[in-house]
Every structure is written in structure tokens, then in C-alpha cells.
Coordinates of C-alpha atoms in Angstrom, one line a residue:
M17 CA 0.2 -0.3 0.0
I18 CA 1.2 3.4 -0.9
Y19 CA 0.7 5.9 2.0
K20 CA 0.4 9.6 0.7
S21 CA 2.6 11.2 3.6
E22 CA 4.3 9.6 6.5
E23 CA 1.8 10.9 9.2
E24 CA -0.7 8.5 7.4
M25 CA 1.2 5.6 7.7
K26 CA 1.3 6.1 11.1
E27 CA -2.2 6.4 12.0
K28 CA -3.1 3.6 9.5
L29 CA -0.4 1.2 11.6
Q30 CA -1.5 2.8 15.0
S31 CA -5.0 1.7 13.8
E32 CA -4.0 -1.3 12.6
M33 CA -2.3 -2.4 16.4
L34 CA -5.6 -0.9 18.0
D35 CA -7.8 -3.3 16.6
A36 CA -5.1 -6.0 17.2
Q37 CA -5.1 -5.0 20.7
N38 CA -9.0 -5.0 21.1
N39 CA -9.4 -8.4 18.8
L40 CA -6.7 -9.7 21.6
K41 CA -9.1 -8.5 24.5
R42 CA -12.4 -10.0 22.7
D43 CA -10.4 -13.1 22.0
R44 CA -9.4 -13.7 25.9
I45 CA -12.6 -12.4 27.1
K46 CA -14.5 -15.0 24.7
L47 CA -11.6 -17.7 26.0
F48 CA -12.5 -16.6 29.5
F49 CA -16.3 -17.5 29.4
K50 CA -15.5 -20.9 27.5
R51 CA -13.3 -21.8 30.8
I52 CA -16.1 -20.7 33.1
I53 CA -19.0 -22.2 31.0
T54 CA -16.9 -25.9 30.4
I55 CA -16.1 -25.0 34.6
I56 CA -19.4 -25.0 35.4
I57 CA -20.7 -27.6 32.8
V58 CA -18.6 -30.3 34.0
F59 CA -18.9 -29.1 37.6
S60 CA -22.6 -29.9 37.1
I61 CA -22.1 -32.9 35.5
L62 CA -20.1 -34.2 38.6
I63 CA -22.7 -32.7 41.1
G64 CA -25.4 -34.8 39.2
L65 CA -23.5 -37.9 39.1
I66 CA -22.6 -37.5 43.0
L67 CA -26.2 -37.3 43.5
L68 CA -27.1 -40.6 41.3
R69 CA -24.5 -42.4 43.2
N70 CA -26.0 -41.4 46.7
H71 CA -29.7 -42.3 45.4
Y72 CA -28.9 -45.4 43.6
G73 CA -25.1 -46.4 44.6
E74 CA -22.4 -47.4 42.3
V75 CA -23.3 -48.7 38.8
E76 CA -22.3 -52.4 38.7
I77 CA -21.6 -54.2 35.7
K78 CA -21.7 -58.4 35.7
S79 CA -20.1 -60.3 32.8
S80 CA -18.9 -63.4 32.6
S81 CA -16.8 -62.6 29.5
L82 CA -13.3 -61.1 29.9
T83 CA -13.7 -58.4 27.7
F84 CA -16.0 -55.7 27.8
F85 CA -15.7 -52.4 24.7
G86 CA -12.3 -53.7 24.1
I87 CA -10.7 -53.6 27.4
E88 CA -9.7 -57.2 28.6
F89 CA -9.4 -58.0 31.8
E90 CA -7.6 -61.1 33.5
K91 CA -10.0 -64.1 34.5
P92 CA -10.7 -64.2 38.1
Y93 CA -7.9 -65.8 40.3
S94 CA -8.7 -67.0 43.6
P95 CA -7.4 -69.4 46.1
L96 CA -8.4 -73.4 46.6
Y97 CA -10.6 -74.3 49.5
R98 CA -10.6 -76.9 51.1
I99 CA -14.2 -77.7 53.6
E100 CA -14.6 -79.9 56.0
L101 CA -17.1 -80.5 58.8
G102 CA -16.6 -82.2 61.5
D103 CA -14.8 -85.6 60.0
D104 CA -16.4 -85.1 56.4
V105 CA -14.6 -83.3 53.2
I106 CA -17.1 -81.4 51.6
K107 CA -18.0 -80.9 47.9
Y108 CA -18.9 -77.2 47.0
D109 CA -19.5 -75.4 44.1
Y110 CA -18.5 -71.5 44.1
I111 CA -18.9 -68.0 42.5
N112 CA -15.9 -65.8 41.9
D113 CA -16.5 -61.9 41.5
K114 CA -13.4 -59.9 40.7
K115 CA -14.2 -56.4 40.8
Y116 CA -12.5 -53.5 38.8
T117 CA -12.5 -50.5 38.8
L118 CA -13.4 -48.4 36.1
I119 CA -14.4 -44.9 37.0
P120 CA -13.3 -44.8 40.9
Y121 CA -16.8 -44.2 43.1
F122 CA -19.1 -44.4 40.2
V123 CA -18.4 -47.4 37.7
N124 CA -17.0 -51.1 38.8
F125 CA -16.6 -54.1 36.2
H126 CA -17.5 -57.8 37.7
N127 CA -16.1 -60.2 36.1
I128 CA -17.9 -63.7 37.4
D129 CA -16.1 -67.1 37.1
S130 CA -18.5 -69.9 38.8
T131 CA -19.6 -73.4 39.0
N132 CA -22.8 -75.1 39.0
E133 CA -23.3 -78.3 40.0
N134 CA -25.5 -78.3 42.9
K135 CA -23.6 -80.9 45.1
T136 CA -24.8 -82.2 47.5
N137 CA -23.2 -84.1 50.6
T138 CA -24.7 -86.6 53.1
I139 CA -23.5 -86.5 56.9
K140 CA -24.3 -87.7 60.1
Y141 CA -26.1 -85.7 62.7
S142 CA -23.2 -85.3 65.6
N143 CA -22.1 -82.6 68.2
N144 CA -19.6 -82.0 66.3
L145 CA -20.6 -79.8 63.4
S146 CA -17.6 -77.6 63.2
L147 CA -16.7 -75.9 59.7
N148 CA -12.8 -75.6 59.2
I149 CA -11.8 -74.1 55.4
S150 CA -8.6 -73.4 54.4
A151 CA -7.5 -71.8 51.7
S152 CA -4.3 -71.9 49.1
L153 CA -2.7 -70.2 46.3
C154 CA -1.5 -72.2 43.5
K155 CA 0.9 -71.7 41.1
S156 CA 2.2 -73.6 38.3
K157 CA 5.3 -73.2 35.8
N158 CA 4.3 -72.2 32.1
S159 CA 5.8 -73.0 28.5
K160 CA 8.4 -70.4 28.9
G161 CA 9.3 -71.5 32.4
K162 CA 7.7 -69.2 34.3
Y163 CA 5.8 -69.4 37.9
V164 CA 2.2 -68.2 37.2
D165 CA -1.0 -67.3 39.1
A166 CA -2.3 -70.7 37.8
C167 CA -2.8 -74.3 38.9
Y168 CA -3.2 -76.1 35.2
Y169 CA 0.5 -76.0 33.9
S170 CA 3.1 -78.0 35.1
E171 CA 5.1 -78.7 38.3
P172 CA 2.1 -77.2 40.4
I173 CA 3.2 -75.5 44.1
Y174 CA 0.4 -74.7 46.5
E175 CA 1.0 -72.1 49.1
S176 CA -1.5 -71.7 52.5
I177 CA -2.8 -68.6 53.0
N178 CA -5.4 -66.4 55.0
T179 CA -8.8 -65.2 53.7
S180 CA -11.4 -63.3 54.8
F181 CA -14.7 -64.9 55.6
E182 CA -17.7 -62.1 56.0
N183 CA -20.6 -63.8 55.8
I184 CA -22.2 -67.1 56.4
K185 CA -26.0 -67.6 55.4
I186 CA -27.9 -71.0 56.2
S187 CA -31.5 -72.3 54.9
N188 CA -33.5 -74.9 55.5
N189 CA -36.4 -76.1 52.9
N190 CA -35.8 -72.7 51.2
S191 CA -36.2 -71.2 54.8
V192 CA -33.3 -68.6 56.0
I193 CA -32.1 -70.0 59.6
Y194 CA -29.1 -67.1 59.4
S195 CA -27.5 -64.7 57.5
G196 CA -25.1 -62.6 59.2
I197 CA -21.4 -62.6 60.5
F198 CA -19.1 -65.9 59.9
N199 CA -19.7 -68.3 62.6
S200 CA -18.1 -71.6 62.2
N201 CA -20.2 -73.8 64.7
L202 CA -23.1 -74.9 62.4
N203 CA -24.7 -77.1 66.0
D204 CA -25.9 -73.4 66.6
Y205 CA -27.9 -73.4 63.5
I206 CA -28.2 -77.0 62.7
K207 CA -30.5 -78.7 65.3
N208 CA -32.5 -81.3 63.5
K209 CA -31.4 -83.8 60.7
G210 CA -32.5 -82.6 57.2
N211 CA -31.6 -80.7 53.8
Y212 CA -29.7 -77.6 54.2
S213 CA -28.2 -75.1 52.0
I214 CA -24.9 -73.3 53.0
E215 CA -23.2 -70.7 51.5
V216 CA -19.7 -68.7 53.1
I217 CA -18.3 -65.4 51.4
S218 CA -14.8 -65.2 51.5
V219 CA -12.7 -62.4 50.4
Y220 CA -9.0 -62.7 49.1
N221 CA -7.8 -59.5 47.2
N222 CA -10.3 -57.8 45.0
V223 CA -11.5 -61.4 44.2
K224 CA -15.4 -62.1 46.5
T225 CA -15.4 -66.1 46.8
T226 CA -19.1 -67.5 47.4
L227 CA -18.7 -71.1 48.4
I228 CA -21.9 -73.2 48.1
F229 CA -22.6 -76.5 49.6
N230 CA -25.3 -78.7 50.2
L231 CA -26.1 -80.8 53.3
E232 CA -27.9 -83.7 53.6
V233 CA -28.3 -84.4 57.6
I234 CA -29.0 -87.9 58.3

């Protein structure tokens, strides 16, 4: 551009600088309000999620699949249990529930592994219906010669561990006799001959295991 005089050039440059400064101020104001609006939206969403969580609790997604929306999870690995009742070794079914946190305090994914053979144990009624449950971890050597948390490879080894037994539920003919804190003395609840169903909840790390067994007391 050709200017008629030096003063005209200076005025033009000053005008352009002023316009640039004004545009910069407008852009800064727009950015400020965009950030404020974003913060308000995010805060509103968080408040809404907290209210929903307080009212409905955490979202619990359960699946027997090891894949969830492309995310691969490990197979639930829990201790091996041995259940003894008095002098009898008890056959049982189990449900392994391994919990993964997807969104802390809001969404959890549960991978479920279970058996359902409906095993029944026939025992004689006695005054020694004391429940003894022991647990051990099994490791075995894979094809690379490395010990892993699994029992189906070669050279398995077992390690006794302590687990937390949280609850026990005892039912007789579909009627619940007791449901509460774990008590190993079943004579407190089994007073007569008959059919009983027992569930014991054990926790090891992030795996909750429900041990299920049926008794025919004769």
C-alpha cells in the first residue's frame, strides 16, 4: 500500500495495532467465558453423578466375559478352598467375583467365574458340626518356565494363605435360618436332620468368592 505521507502511514499502523489489541482482548474475554462455561458444565455433571451415586449407589456391571468394550481383563484368580465339616470333606460350588474399578466411586466391572453342579453332601448328625475352611494359592510353571498364578500348567506348588470370611447364610427347605457374621459352629443352627443349603463369603484381594454347598443331614 502506498501512503501519501508519513503521518498517514503512522495513523494507519496505529489503527491496525489498536484493532489487533481490541481483537486480542475480545479473544481473551471469549476464552475466559468458554472456560467458565466448561467449568460450570463439568461441575454440574459431577454434582449430578454424585447425587445419582448417593441415591442409586455405584454402577455395577457384571459379566462372565473377559472383554468389556475392547478392554481385556484377567480371569478371576482366587484361592483353592478345602472345606471340612467335622470329619467329612465337603464338595462345593463357587462363584468368583473379581472387581475392577472403571471410574472410581461411580462404575465398577465385575468378572464372574462359577460352577453350578449342585453338589450335595450326606453327613450324619452329631455334636461336632464344626466348619473348617482352609485356602491356598496355586502356582504352576508355564511353557516359558515361569511360575504364574494358575494351577493348570506343570509342576504346581501350593501356598497356604489367610482369607477373610465375611458372612455365612444357612437355609433349610428354602427358609433362611441364619444370615450374618461368619460362625464356624454349625451346631448353633443345625438342630435337626434334614436338607440344608450353606453359603460362605470369602474375600481375598479384589476377588470375592461365594462357597456354596448342600447338606443332607441324616
